[in-house]
Amino acid sequence: MDNHQDTKAGQIIILNGAPRSGKSSIVEAIQASFDGPWMNLGVDAYVRHVTPQRYRPGIGMRPGGERPGLEPLVLIFYSALYASIAAHSRLGLNVVAEFGHHDAYSRPLGILANCARQLAGLPVLFVGVRCPIETIMQRRLAEGAERRNDYVSVSADAPIPAPISAWQAQVHRPGIYDLEVDTSVKTAQACADEIRQFLDRGVPYPTAFERLAAGA
């Protein structure tokens, strides 16, 4: 007998945006201010603490198809992580997870739609985290050299690096969300508050993930 069969599913919040758009700060605000336990099952935790070094960046792979040989594993990594998100929700745990979903691999992989189908029947809010590239560059320039060099070198007197431009161009395609927030005009806490208010009102049907799963 399943002792969890009558457990109410936990709420799932998926944040999607480019690196340095402010997703992690929103996750921290949600974990600190929302009622109940909110488990962080996003890309940062999965890449830094779960994925073996030789298979990184794994699900954090940037747009451009630079490592085609790793892409079959990226599909599996995403599927495994979303299965874990679903399992947490079914056990009544709330989940907040941040990603940089895109489909600009060496060939289209359809990962986002597959992930949406894995969460069918569960309460999911899909949030687009917007931030202008100028603000993202300011944030990168303000970081220490060690943090900057783990991804791509930037300088105030050089053009915007191609990988950063690629993230900005690809991460919000197709752009189907339940809610969008802009971290260049709101603090992480204000974005979290907006998400809470949206949840309180109820996510309109069909949800973004339902539309994505259906091929919208």
PDB file of C-alpha atoms in Angstrom, residues 38-183:
ATOM      1  CA  TRP A  38      11.058  24.676  -0.802  1.00  0.00           C
ATOM      2  CA  MET A  39      13.647  22.329  -2.280  1.00  0.00           C
ATOM      3  CA  ASN A  40      16.159  23.755  -4.770  1.00  0.00           C
ATOM      4  CA  LEU A  41      16.618  21.264  -7.607  1.00  0.00           C
ATOM      5  CA  GLY A  42      18.038  23.541 -10.295  1.00  0.00           C
ATOM      6  CA  VAL A  43      20.971  23.687 -12.664  1.00  0.00           C
ATOM      7  CA  ASP A  44      23.524  25.160 -10.259  1.00  0.00           C
ATOM      8  CA  ALA A  45      23.118  22.422  -7.662  1.00  0.00           C
ATOM      9  CA  TYR A  46      22.966  19.672 -10.293  1.00  0.00           C
ATOM     10  CA  VAL A  47      26.037  20.788 -12.214  1.00  0.00           C
ATOM     11  CA  ARG A  48      28.244  21.793  -9.290  1.00  0.00           C
ATOM     12  CA  HIS A  49      27.425  19.024  -6.825  1.00  0.00           C
ATOM     13  CA  VAL A  50      25.917  16.107  -8.771  1.00  0.00           C
ATOM     14  CA  THR A  51      27.453  15.965 -12.259  1.00  0.00           C
ATOM     15  CA  PRO A  52      30.954  14.443 -12.516  1.00  0.00           C
ATOM     16  CA  GLN A  53      33.606  16.973 -13.502  1.00  0.00           C
ATOM     17  CA  ARG A  54      34.367  15.369 -16.865  1.00  0.00           C
ATOM     18  CA  TYR A  55      30.706  15.605 -17.934  1.00  0.00           C
ATOM     19  CA  ARG A  56      30.251  19.251 -17.065  1.00  0.00           C
ATOM     20  CA  PRO A  57      28.716  21.641 -17.932  1.00  0.00           C
ATOM     21  CA  GLY A  58      26.044  18.978 -18.505  1.00  0.00           C
ATOM     22  CA  ILE A  59      22.621  20.613 -18.387  1.00  0.00           C
ATOM     23  CA  GLY A  60      24.369  23.973 -18.127  1.00  0.00           C
ATOM     24  CA  MET A  61      25.755  23.667 -21.636  1.00  0.00           C
ATOM     25  CA  ARG A  62      25.553  26.998 -23.402  1.00  0.00           C
ATOM     26  CA  PRO A  63      23.918  27.547 -26.804  1.00  0.00           C
ATOM     27  CA  GLY A  64      25.919  26.809 -29.920  1.00  0.00           C
ATOM     28  CA  GLY A  65      26.318  23.030 -30.112  1.00  0.00           C
ATOM     29  CA  GLU A  66      29.913  23.142 -28.925  1.00  0.00           C
ATOM     30  CA  ARG A  67      29.970  19.582 -27.467  1.00  0.00           C
ATOM     31  CA  PRO A  68      27.750  17.315 -29.602  1.00  0.00           C
ATOM     32  CA  GLY A  69      29.173  14.191 -28.006  1.00  0.00           C
ATOM     33  CA  LEU A  70      27.812  15.234 -24.627  1.00  0.00           C
ATOM     34  CA  GLU A  71      24.291  15.991 -25.860  1.00  0.00           C
ATOM     35  CA  PRO A  72      22.843  12.449 -25.448  1.00  0.00           C
ATOM     36  CA  LEU A  73      23.827  12.612 -21.778  1.00  0.00           C
ATOM     37  CA  VAL A  74      22.326  16.094 -21.436  1.00  0.00           C
ATOM     38  CA  LEU A  75      18.991  14.611 -22.497  1.00  0.00           C
ATOM     39  CA  ILE A  76      19.288  11.937 -19.807  1.00  0.00           C
ATOM     40  CA  PHE A  77      20.470  14.407 -17.156  1.00  0.00           C
ATOM     41  CA  TYR A  78      17.459  16.638 -17.758  1.00  0.00           C
ATOM     42  CA  SER A  79      15.090  13.678 -17.707  1.00  0.00           C
ATOM     43  CA  ALA A  80      16.552  12.387 -14.441  1.00  0.00           C
ATOM     44  CA  LEU A  81      16.425  15.778 -12.759  1.00  0.00           C
ATOM     45  CA  TYR A  82      12.841  16.463 -13.803  1.00  0.00           C
ATOM     46  CA  ALA A  83      11.879  12.969 -12.617  1.00  0.00           C
ATOM     47  CA  SER A  84      13.322  13.944  -9.247  1.00  0.00           C
ATOM     48  CA  ILE A  85      11.349  17.212  -9.276  1.00  0.00           C
ATOM     49  CA  ALA A  86       8.190  15.225  -9.976  1.00  0.00           C
ATOM     50  CA  ALA A  87       8.978  12.746  -7.193  1.00  0.00           C
ATOM     51  CA  HIS A  88       9.482  15.544  -4.650  1.00  0.00           C
ATOM     52  CA  SER A  89       6.186  17.143  -5.643  1.00  0.00           C
ATOM     53  CA  ARG A  90       4.265  13.866  -5.428  1.00  0.00           C
ATOM     54  CA  LEU A  91       5.562  13.436  -1.882  1.00  0.00           C
ATOM     55  CA  GLY A  92       4.166  16.846  -0.967  1.00  0.00           C
ATOM     56  CA  LEU A  93       7.392  18.845  -1.129  1.00  0.00           C
ATOM     57  CA  ASN A  94       7.481  22.212  -2.866  1.00  0.00           C
ATOM     58  CA  VAL A  95      10.213  22.635  -5.462  1.00  0.00           C
ATOM     59  CA  VAL A  96      11.856  25.735  -6.915  1.00  0.00           C
ATOM     60  CA  ALA A  97      14.354  25.144  -9.706  1.00  0.00           C
ATOM     61  CA  GLU A  98      16.299  27.490 -11.975  1.00  0.00           C
ATOM     62  CA  PHE A  99      17.383  26.605 -15.491  1.00  0.00           C
ATOM     63  CA  GLY A 100      18.691  28.070 -18.704  1.00  0.00           C
ATOM     64  CA  HIS A 101      16.519  26.074 -21.096  1.00  0.00           C
ATOM     65  CA  HIS A 102      17.380  26.445 -24.779  1.00  0.00           C
ATOM     66  CA  ASP A 103      17.304  24.258 -27.872  1.00  0.00           C
ATOM     67  CA  ALA A 104      20.379  25.614 -29.630  1.00  0.00           C
ATOM     68  CA  TYR A 105      22.388  22.400 -29.558  1.00  0.00           C
ATOM     69  CA  SER A 106      24.090  20.848 -32.571  1.00  0.00           C
ATOM     70  CA  ARG A 107      20.546  19.778 -33.490  1.00  0.00           C
ATOM     71  CA  PRO A 108      17.180  20.475 -31.825  1.00  0.00           C
ATOM     72  CA  LEU A 109      16.640  18.160 -28.854  1.00  0.00           C
ATOM     73  CA  GLY A 110      13.199  19.250 -27.688  1.00  0.00           C
ATOM     74  CA  ILE A 111      14.275  19.051 -24.052  1.00  0.00           C
ATOM     75  CA  LEU A 112      11.860  21.639 -22.648  1.00  0.00           C
ATOM     76  CA  ALA A 113       8.779  19.934 -24.096  1.00  0.00           C
ATOM     77  CA  ASN A 114       9.988  16.564 -22.800  1.00  0.00           C
ATOM     78  CA  CYS A 115      10.535  18.051 -19.346  1.00  0.00           C
ATOM     79  CA  ALA A 116       7.061  19.595 -19.404  1.00  0.00           C
ATOM     80  CA  ARG A 117       5.535  16.199 -20.176  1.00  0.00           C
ATOM     81  CA  GLN A 118       7.344  14.687 -17.189  1.00  0.00           C
ATOM     82  CA  LEU A 119       5.495  17.066 -14.873  1.00  0.00           C
ATOM     83  CA  ALA A 120       2.036  16.350 -16.326  1.00  0.00           C
ATOM     84  CA  GLY A 121      -0.674  16.446 -13.685  1.00  0.00           C
ATOM     85  CA  LEU A 122       1.471  18.358 -11.178  1.00  0.00           C
ATOM     86  CA  PRO A 123       1.090  22.034 -10.205  1.00  0.00           C
ATOM     87  CA  VAL A 124       3.774  23.898 -12.149  1.00  0.00           C
ATOM     88  CA  LEU A 125       4.418  27.627 -12.533  1.00  0.00           C
ATOM     89  CA  PHE A 126       6.832  28.467 -15.357  1.00  0.00           C
ATOM     90  CA  VAL A 127       8.495  31.853 -14.831  1.00  0.00           C
ATOM     91  CA  GLY A 128      10.592  33.696 -17.388  1.00  0.00           C
ATOM     92  CA  VAL A 129      13.356  35.659 -15.662  1.00  0.00           C
ATOM     93  CA  ARG A 130      14.181  38.568 -17.940  1.00  0.00           C
ATOM     94  CA  CYS A 131      17.177  40.858 -17.682  1.00  0.00           C
ATOM     95  CA  PRO A 132      18.652  43.149 -20.365  1.00  0.00           C
ATOM     96  CA  ILE A 133      22.066  42.125 -21.631  1.00  0.00           C
ATOM     97  CA  GLU A 134      23.497  45.470 -20.512  1.00  0.00           C
ATOM     98  CA  THR A 135      22.584  44.669 -16.907  1.00  0.00           C
ATOM     99  CA  ILE A 136      23.968  41.146 -17.228  1.00  0.00           C
ATOM    100  CA  MET A 137      27.262  42.590 -18.465  1.00  0.00           C
ATOM    101  CA  GLN A 138      27.361  45.028 -15.541  1.00  0.00           C
ATOM    102  CA  ARG A 139      26.886  42.130 -13.135  1.00  0.00           C
ATOM    103  CA  ARG A 140      29.647  40.112 -14.779  1.00  0.00           C
ATOM    104  CA  LEU A 141      32.036  43.040 -14.723  1.00  0.00           C
ATOM    105  CA  ALA A 142      31.299  43.587 -11.028  1.00  0.00           C
ATOM    106  CA  GLU A 143      32.281  39.997 -10.191  1.00  0.00           C
ATOM    107  CA  GLY A 144      35.776  38.968  -9.230  1.00  0.00           C
ATOM    108  CA  ALA A 145      38.107  37.676 -11.920  1.00  0.00           C
ATOM    109  CA  GLU A 146      37.907  34.110 -10.578  1.00  0.00           C
ATOM    110  CA  ARG A 147      34.117  33.980 -10.981  1.00  0.00           C
ATOM    111  CA  ARG A 148      34.235  35.619 -14.415  1.00  0.00           C
ATOM    112  CA  ASN A 149      36.838  33.264 -15.828  1.00  0.00           C
ATOM    113  CA  ASP A 150      34.842  30.142 -15.018  1.00  0.00           C
ATOM    114  CA  TYR A 151      32.612  30.946 -17.968  1.00  0.00           C
ATOM    115  CA  VAL A 152      33.922  33.587 -20.354  1.00  0.00           C
ATOM    116  CA  SER A 153      36.226  36.582 -20.082  1.00  0.00           C
ATOM    117  CA  VAL A 154      34.614  40.015 -20.147  1.00  0.00           C
ATOM    118  CA  SER A 155      35.989  43.530 -20.040  1.00  0.00           C
ATOM    119  CA  ALA A 156      34.447  46.973 -20.144  1.00  0.00           C
ATOM    120  CA  ASP A 157      36.274  47.984 -23.339  1.00  0.00           C
ATOM    121  CA  ALA A 158      35.572  44.829 -25.363  1.00  0.00           C
ATOM    122  CA  PRO A 159      32.496  43.752 -27.337  1.00  0.00           C
ATOM    123  CA  ILE A 160      29.927  41.554 -25.634  1.00  0.00           C
ATOM    124  CA  PRO A 161      31.257  37.966 -25.914  1.00  0.00           C
ATOM    125  CA  ALA A 162      29.394  35.714 -28.336  1.00  0.00           C
ATOM    126  CA  PRO A 163      28.351  33.138 -25.680  1.00  0.00           C
ATOM    127  CA  ILE A 164      26.619  35.835 -23.628  1.00  0.00           C
ATOM    128  CA  SER A 165      24.809  37.143 -26.711  1.00  0.00           C
ATOM    129  CA  ALA A 166      23.809  33.579 -27.607  1.00  0.00           C
ATOM    130  CA  TRP A 167      22.243  33.015 -24.192  1.00  0.00           C
ATOM    131  CA  GLN A 168      20.261  36.207 -24.542  1.00  0.00           C
ATOM    132  CA  ALA A 169      19.022  35.225 -28.005  1.00  0.00           C
ATOM    133  CA  GLN A 170      18.138  31.593 -27.266  1.00  0.00           C
ATOM    134  CA  VAL A 171      17.067  31.147 -23.646  1.00  0.00           C
ATOM    135  CA  HIS A 172      13.579  32.641 -24.006  1.00  0.00           C
ATOM    136  CA  ARG A 173      12.538  30.659 -27.078  1.00  0.00           C
ATOM    137  CA  PRO A 174       9.663  29.928 -27.529  1.00  0.00           C
ATOM    138  CA  GLY A 175       8.885  32.369 -24.697  1.00  0.00           C
ATOM    139  CA  ILE A 176       5.774  30.599 -23.381  1.00  0.00           C
ATOM    140  CA  TYR A 177       5.455  31.425 -19.679  1.00  0.00           C
ATOM    141  CA  ASP A 178       2.825  31.729 -16.982  1.00  0.00           C
ATOM    142  CA  LEU A 179       4.586  34.792 -15.568  1.00  0.00           C
ATOM    143  CA  GLU A 180       7.582  36.949 -16.427  1.00  0.00           C
ATOM    144  CA  VAL A 181       9.699  39.041 -14.062  1.00  0.00           C
ATOM    145  CA  ASP A 182      12.456  41.544 -14.799  1.00  0.00           C
ATOM    146  CA  THR A 183      15.327  41.615 -12.323  1.00  0.00           C
TER     147      THR A 183
END
